[in-house]
Amino acid sequence: AVADLFAECGVPVVDADVLARELVEPGAPAWREIVARFGREVLKPDETLDRTRLRARVFADEDSRLQLEAILHPRIRQQIQSHINNIHAPYCIIVIPLLLETGQSDLVDRILVIDVPLATQISRVASRDRLPREEILAIIEAQVSPGTRLAAADDVIENSGGLDELATRVSQLHEKYLEIAPAQSGS
């Protein structure tokens, strides 16, 4: 929702999850490497990745998760950098849910954290992705702690309220980012 609100302000948005989906289209190099590593059982009949099955597998086994990350993260980083290099705007938003975990904070000038209480996070993920609580908790456990994330933040949006409240906060940050963008870029 925050990325969508920035996009509505005319800000270019580069989303790592969108790029990851593109990288694993059937036949793509990352797709081939995932199938070679994890077998055809991680595919649906139409040859697309069975994300549910793959997610369950990699969050049940840390070595598998690390192997999947080794396949995807360098490629995602390369795609993000390519998109950044082609943006001609005062600033852009790069959505990287695992920014700190993947050591990619060097790609950004500022870190904006969207924070919610754990119960809200679990509820939203369960509703959006239809995952069981245990799987959601395993995913959260693989991430840096909320304290680490907040300590790294330059800006924080507390997202427990409604969309109007969120839109107001995004608008405020957009104005702030427009003001500081020339200084950040060295112009």
PDB file of C-alpha atoms in Angstrom:
ATOM      1  CA  ALA A   1       0.000   0.000   0.000  1.00  0.00           C
ATOM      2  CA  VAL A   2       2.835   2.417   0.802  1.00  0.00           C
ATOM      3  CA  ALA A   3       4.584   1.732  -2.507  1.00  0.00           C
ATOM      4  CA  ASP A   4       1.284   2.238  -4.348  1.00  0.00           C
ATOM      5  CA  LEU A   5       0.773   5.581  -2.594  1.00  0.00           C
ATOM      6  CA  PHE A   6       4.274   6.743  -3.563  1.00  0.00           C
ATOM      7  CA  ALA A   7       3.556   5.639  -7.149  1.00  0.00           C
ATOM      8  CA  GLU A   8       0.379   7.738  -7.082  1.00  0.00           C
ATOM      9  CA  CYS A   9       2.639  10.705  -6.243  1.00  0.00           C
ATOM     10  CA  GLY A  10       4.548   9.991  -9.466  1.00  0.00           C
ATOM     11  CA  VAL A  11       7.506   8.336  -7.764  1.00  0.00           C
ATOM     12  CA  PRO A  12       9.127   5.442  -9.655  1.00  0.00           C
ATOM     13  CA  VAL A  13       8.855   2.213  -7.648  1.00  0.00           C
ATOM     14  CA  VAL A  14      11.183  -0.756  -8.088  1.00  0.00           C
ATOM     15  CA  ASP A  15       9.809  -3.818  -6.292  1.00  0.00           C
ATOM     16  CA  ALA A  16      12.164  -6.728  -5.579  1.00  0.00           C
ATOM     17  CA  ASP A  17       9.257  -9.177  -5.325  1.00  0.00           C
ATOM     18  CA  VAL A  18       7.985  -8.209  -8.778  1.00  0.00           C
ATOM     19  CA  LEU A  19      11.488  -8.617 -10.191  1.00  0.00           C
ATOM     20  CA  ALA A  20      11.836 -11.997  -8.468  1.00  0.00           C
ATOM     21  CA  ARG A  21       8.617 -13.214 -10.104  1.00  0.00           C
ATOM     22  CA  GLU A  22       9.919 -12.141 -13.506  1.00  0.00           C
ATOM     23  CA  LEU A  23      13.211 -13.945 -12.892  1.00  0.00           C
ATOM     24  CA  VAL A  24      11.482 -17.272 -12.255  1.00  0.00           C
ATOM     25  CA  GLU A  25       9.218 -17.354 -15.286  1.00  0.00           C
ATOM     26  CA  PRO A  26       9.324 -20.808 -16.912  1.00  0.00           C
ATOM     27  CA  GLY A  27      12.513 -21.283 -18.901  1.00  0.00           C
ATOM     28  CA  ALA A  28      14.359 -18.306 -17.390  1.00  0.00           C
ATOM     29  CA  PRO A  29      17.882 -19.014 -16.078  1.00  0.00           C
ATOM     30  CA  ALA A  30      16.863 -18.674 -12.406  1.00  0.00           C
ATOM     31  CA  TRP A  31      13.863 -20.955 -13.004  1.00  0.00           C
ATOM     32  CA  ARG A  32      16.125 -23.569 -14.585  1.00  0.00           C
ATOM     33  CA  GLU A  33      18.567 -23.376 -11.685  1.00  0.00           C
ATOM     34  CA  ILE A  34      15.759 -23.695  -9.107  1.00  0.00           C
ATOM     35  CA  VAL A  35      14.340 -26.736 -10.901  1.00  0.00           C
ATOM     36  CA  ALA A  36      17.815 -28.286 -11.138  1.00  0.00           C
ATOM     37  CA  ARG A  37      18.373 -27.753  -7.409  1.00  0.00           C
ATOM     38  CA  PHE A  38      14.909 -28.532  -5.987  1.00  0.00           C
ATOM     39  CA  GLY A  39      13.444 -30.849  -8.610  1.00  0.00           C
ATOM     40  CA  ARG A  40      10.297 -30.719 -10.702  1.00  0.00           C
ATOM     41  CA  GLU A  41       8.150 -31.223  -7.600  1.00  0.00           C
ATOM     42  CA  VAL A  42       8.382 -27.455  -7.026  1.00  0.00           C
ATOM     43  CA  LEU A  43       6.538 -26.872 -10.319  1.00  0.00           C
ATOM     44  CA  LYS A  44       2.829 -26.684 -11.051  1.00  0.00           C
ATOM     45  CA  PRO A  45       1.456 -28.564 -14.085  1.00  0.00           C
ATOM     46  CA  ASP A  46       1.808 -25.369 -16.169  1.00  0.00           C
ATOM     47  CA  GLU A  47       5.574 -25.303 -15.372  1.00  0.00           C
ATOM     48  CA  THR A  48       5.342 -22.207 -13.140  1.00  0.00           C
ATOM     49  CA  LEU A  49       6.866 -22.415  -9.682  1.00  0.00           C
ATOM     50  CA  ASP A  50       4.616 -23.802  -6.997  1.00  0.00           C
ATOM     51  CA  ARG A  51       5.457 -21.018  -4.578  1.00  0.00           C
ATOM     52  CA  THR A  52       3.535 -22.588  -1.728  1.00  0.00           C
ATOM     53  CA  ARG A  53       5.436 -25.855  -1.988  1.00  0.00           C
ATOM     54  CA  LEU A  54       8.807 -24.155  -2.495  1.00  0.00           C
ATOM     55  CA  ARG A  55       8.202 -21.743   0.412  1.00  0.00           C
ATOM     56  CA  ALA A  56       7.249 -24.601   2.741  1.00  0.00           C
ATOM     57  CA  ARG A  57      10.381 -26.473   1.740  1.00  0.00           C
ATOM     58  CA  VAL A  58      12.852 -23.616   2.143  1.00  0.00           C
ATOM     59  CA  PHE A  59      11.447 -22.423   5.448  1.00  0.00           C
ATOM     60  CA  ALA A  60      11.577 -25.950   6.824  1.00  0.00           C
ATOM     61  CA  ASP A  61      15.257 -26.331   5.896  1.00  0.00           C
ATOM     62  CA  GLU A  62      17.739 -23.489   6.298  1.00  0.00           C
ATOM     63  CA  ASP A  63      20.217 -24.959   3.782  1.00  0.00           C
ATOM     64  CA  SER A  64      17.491 -25.020   1.146  1.00  0.00           C
ATOM     65  CA  ARG A  65      16.545 -21.426   1.965  1.00  0.00           C
ATOM     66  CA  LEU A  66      20.161 -20.325   1.638  1.00  0.00           C
ATOM     67  CA  GLN A  67      20.496 -22.156  -1.680  1.00  0.00           C
ATOM     68  CA  LEU A  68      17.363 -20.484  -3.044  1.00  0.00           C
ATOM     69  CA  GLU A  69      18.632 -17.104  -1.859  1.00  0.00           C
ATOM     70  CA  ALA A  70      21.982 -17.737  -3.562  1.00  0.00           C
ATOM     71  CA  ILE A  71      20.134 -18.350  -6.821  1.00  0.00           C
ATOM     72  CA  LEU A  72      17.808 -15.351  -6.589  1.00  0.00           C
ATOM     73  CA  HIS A  73      19.379 -12.560  -4.564  1.00  0.00           C
ATOM     74  CA  PRO A  74      22.319 -11.712  -6.868  1.00  0.00           C
ATOM     75  CA  ARG A  75      19.973 -11.669  -9.866  1.00  0.00           C
ATOM     76  CA  ILE A  76      17.414  -9.503  -8.059  1.00  0.00           C
ATOM     77  CA  ARG A  77      20.153  -7.079  -7.027  1.00  0.00           C
ATOM     78  CA  GLN A  78      21.374  -6.838 -10.621  1.00  0.00           C
ATOM     79  CA  GLN A  79      17.835  -6.114 -11.841  1.00  0.00           C
ATOM     80  CA  ILE A  80      17.280  -3.478  -9.144  1.00  0.00           C
ATOM     81  CA  GLN A  81      20.539  -1.759 -10.078  1.00  0.00           C
ATOM     82  CA  SER A  82      19.578  -1.817 -13.750  1.00  0.00           C
ATOM     83  CA  HIS A  83      16.224  -0.195 -12.974  1.00  0.00           C
ATOM     84  CA  ILE A  84      17.845   2.436 -10.731  1.00  0.00           C
ATOM     85  CA  ASN A  85      20.308   3.336 -13.488  1.00  0.00           C
ATOM     86  CA  ASN A  86      17.412   4.040 -15.859  1.00  0.00           C
ATOM     87  CA  ILE A  87      15.346   6.242 -13.544  1.00  0.00           C
ATOM     88  CA  HIS A  88      15.277   9.958 -14.215  1.00  0.00           C
ATOM     89  CA  ALA A  89      13.405  11.364 -11.234  1.00  0.00           C
ATOM     90  CA  PRO A  90      14.352  13.224  -8.054  1.00  0.00           C
ATOM     91  CA  TYR A  91      14.139   9.944  -6.165  1.00  0.00           C
ATOM     92  CA  CYS A  92      12.673   6.453  -6.364  1.00  0.00           C
ATOM     93  CA  ILE A  93      11.317   3.903  -3.938  1.00  0.00           C
ATOM     94  CA  ILE A  94      12.944   0.496  -3.898  1.00  0.00           C
ATOM     95  CA  VAL A  95      10.807  -2.117  -2.170  1.00  0.00           C
ATOM     96  CA  ILE A  96      13.101  -4.777  -0.753  1.00  0.00           C
ATOM     97  CA  PRO A  97      11.365  -6.724   2.016  1.00  0.00           C
ATOM     98  CA  LEU A  98      14.675  -8.381   2.965  1.00  0.00           C
ATOM     99  CA  LEU A  99      16.869  -5.290   2.587  1.00  0.00           C
ATOM    100  CA  LEU A 100      18.903  -5.834   5.733  1.00  0.00           C
ATOM    101  CA  GLU A 101      18.903  -9.624   5.533  1.00  0.00           C
ATOM    102  CA  THR A 102      20.374  -9.519   2.023  1.00  0.00           C
ATOM    103  CA  GLY A 103      22.916  -6.788   2.766  1.00  0.00           C
ATOM    104  CA  GLN A 104      21.546  -4.486   0.089  1.00  0.00           C
ATOM    105  CA  SER A 105      21.258  -1.280   2.093  1.00  0.00           C
ATOM    106  CA  ASP A 106      24.130   0.102   0.014  1.00  0.00           C
ATOM    107  CA  LEU A 107      21.616   0.451  -2.861  1.00  0.00           C
ATOM    108  CA  VAL A 108      19.662   3.131  -0.998  1.00  0.00           C
ATOM    109  CA  ASP A 109      20.270   6.551   0.509  1.00  0.00           C
ATOM    110  CA  ARG A 110      17.551   6.203   3.146  1.00  0.00           C
ATOM    111  CA  ILE A 111      15.677   3.346   4.749  1.00  0.00           C
ATOM    112  CA  LEU A 112      11.936   3.635   5.285  1.00  0.00           C
ATOM    113  CA  VAL A 113      10.511   0.928   7.519  1.00  0.00           C
ATOM    114  CA  ILE A 114       6.820   0.118   7.522  1.00  0.00           C
ATOM    115  CA  ASP A 115       6.148  -1.140  11.027  1.00  0.00           C
ATOM    116  CA  VAL A 116       3.179  -2.992  12.470  1.00  0.00           C
ATOM    117  CA  PRO A 117       2.692  -5.005  15.643  1.00  0.00           C
ATOM    118  CA  LEU A 118       3.446  -8.713  15.263  1.00  0.00           C
ATOM    119  CA  ALA A 119      -0.205  -9.729  15.668  1.00  0.00           C
ATOM    120  CA  THR A 120      -1.222  -7.359  12.863  1.00  0.00           C
ATOM    121  CA  GLN A 121       1.597  -8.639  10.640  1.00  0.00           C
ATOM    122  CA  ILE A 122       0.516 -12.248  11.165  1.00  0.00           C
ATOM    123  CA  SER A 123      -3.126 -11.417  10.529  1.00  0.00           C
ATOM    124  CA  ARG A 124      -2.382  -9.528   7.309  1.00  0.00           C
ATOM    125  CA  VAL A 125      -0.074 -12.214   5.917  1.00  0.00           C
ATOM    126  CA  ALA A 126      -2.581 -14.940   6.792  1.00  0.00           C
ATOM    127  CA  SER A 127      -5.340 -13.028   5.059  1.00  0.00           C
ATOM    128  CA  ARG A 128      -3.277 -12.107   1.984  1.00  0.00           C
ATOM    129  CA  ASP A 129      -1.376 -15.358   1.437  1.00  0.00           C
ATOM    130  CA  ARG A 130      -3.639 -17.871   3.183  1.00  0.00           C
ATOM    131  CA  LEU A 131      -0.694 -19.331   5.097  1.00  0.00           C
ATOM    132  CA  PRO A 132      -0.893 -21.181   8.394  1.00  0.00           C
ATOM    133  CA  ARG A 133       0.359 -19.326  11.474  1.00  0.00           C
ATOM    134  CA  GLU A 134       3.337 -21.700  11.905  1.00  0.00           C
ATOM    135  CA  GLU A 135       4.589 -20.968   8.390  1.00  0.00           C
ATOM    136  CA  ILE A 136       4.162 -17.214   8.883  1.00  0.00           C
ATOM    137  CA  LEU A 137       6.144 -17.403  12.116  1.00  0.00           C
ATOM    138  CA  ALA A 138       8.933 -19.360  10.366  1.00  0.00           C
ATOM    139  CA  ILE A 139       9.147 -16.654   7.718  1.00  0.00           C
ATOM    140  CA  ILE A 140       9.241 -13.906  10.346  1.00  0.00           C
ATOM    141  CA  GLU A 141      11.866 -15.814  12.331  1.00  0.00           C
ATOM    142  CA  ALA A 142      14.150 -15.876   9.260  1.00  0.00           C
ATOM    143  CA  GLN A 143      14.076 -12.067   9.137  1.00  0.00           C
ATOM    144  CA  VAL A 144      16.027  -9.569  11.223  1.00  0.00           C
ATOM    145  CA  SER A 145      14.359  -8.546  14.456  1.00  0.00           C
ATOM    146  CA  PRO A 146      11.994  -5.569  14.512  1.00  0.00           C
ATOM    147  CA  GLY A 147      14.490  -3.783  16.767  1.00  0.00           C
ATOM    148  CA  THR A 148      17.290  -4.222  14.225  1.00  0.00           C
ATOM    149  CA  ARG A 149      15.023  -3.056  11.414  1.00  0.00           C
ATOM    150  CA  LEU A 150      13.879   0.020  13.353  1.00  0.00           C
ATOM    151  CA  ALA A 151      17.462   0.849  14.367  1.00  0.00           C
ATOM    152  CA  ALA A 152      18.441   0.906  10.672  1.00  0.00           C
ATOM    153  CA  ALA A 153      15.509   3.132   9.693  1.00  0.00           C
ATOM    154  CA  ASP A 154      15.845   6.748   8.683  1.00  0.00           C
ATOM    155  CA  ASP A 155      12.060   7.008   8.559  1.00  0.00           C
ATOM    156  CA  VAL A 156       9.266   4.866   9.975  1.00  0.00           C
ATOM    157  CA  ILE A 157       5.607   4.586   9.055  1.00  0.00           C
ATOM    158  CA  GLU A 158       3.540   2.884  11.727  1.00  0.00           C
ATOM    159  CA  ASN A 159       0.896   1.118   9.641  1.00  0.00           C
ATOM    160  CA  SER A 160      -1.791   0.081  12.094  1.00  0.00           C
ATOM    161  CA  GLY A 161      -4.268   2.744  11.014  1.00  0.00           C
ATOM    162  CA  GLY A 162      -6.388   3.173   7.931  1.00  0.00           C
ATOM    163  CA  LEU A 163      -5.469   4.066   4.356  1.00  0.00           C
ATOM    164  CA  ASP A 164      -6.228   7.776   4.864  1.00  0.00           C
ATOM    165  CA  GLU A 165      -3.705   7.952   7.690  1.00  0.00           C
ATOM    166  CA  LEU A 166      -1.205   6.057   5.559  1.00  0.00           C
ATOM    167  CA  ALA A 167      -1.766   8.402   2.594  1.00  0.00           C
ATOM    168  CA  THR A 168      -1.161  11.443   4.807  1.00  0.00           C
ATOM    169  CA  ARG A 169       2.126  10.021   6.088  1.00  0.00           C
ATOM    170  CA  VAL A 170       3.282   9.078   2.574  1.00  0.00           C
ATOM    171  CA  SER A 171       2.450  12.584   1.336  1.00  0.00           C
ATOM    172  CA  GLN A 172       4.521  14.092   4.158  1.00  0.00           C
ATOM    173  CA  LEU A 173       7.468  11.836   3.374  1.00  0.00           C
ATOM    174  CA  HIS A 174       7.155  12.519  -0.354  1.00  0.00           C
ATOM    175  CA  GLU A 175       7.545  16.255   0.310  1.00  0.00           C
ATOM    176  CA  LYS A 176      10.494  15.586   2.604  1.00  0.00           C
ATOM    177  CA  TYR A 177      12.168  13.327   0.036  1.00  0.00           C
ATOM    178  CA  LEU A 178      11.691  15.906  -2.726  1.00  0.00           C
ATOM    179  CA  GLU A 179      13.413  18.483  -0.503  1.00  0.00           C
ATOM    180  CA  ILE A 180      16.393  16.297   0.359  1.00  0.00           C
ATOM    181  CA  ALA A 181      16.771  14.467  -2.977  1.00  0.00           C
ATOM    182  CA  PRO A 182      19.160  17.008  -4.545  1.00  0.00           C
ATOM    183  CA  ALA A 183      21.376  16.865  -1.443  1.00  0.00           C
ATOM    184  CA  GLN A 184      21.278  13.042  -1.399  1.00  0.00           C
ATOM    185  CA  SER A 185      22.243  12.760  -5.066  1.00  0.00           C
ATOM    186  CA  GLY A 186      25.062  15.249  -4.680  1.00  0.00           C
ATOM    187  CA  SER A 187      23.475  17.769  -7.065  1.00  0.00           C
TER     188      SER A 187
END
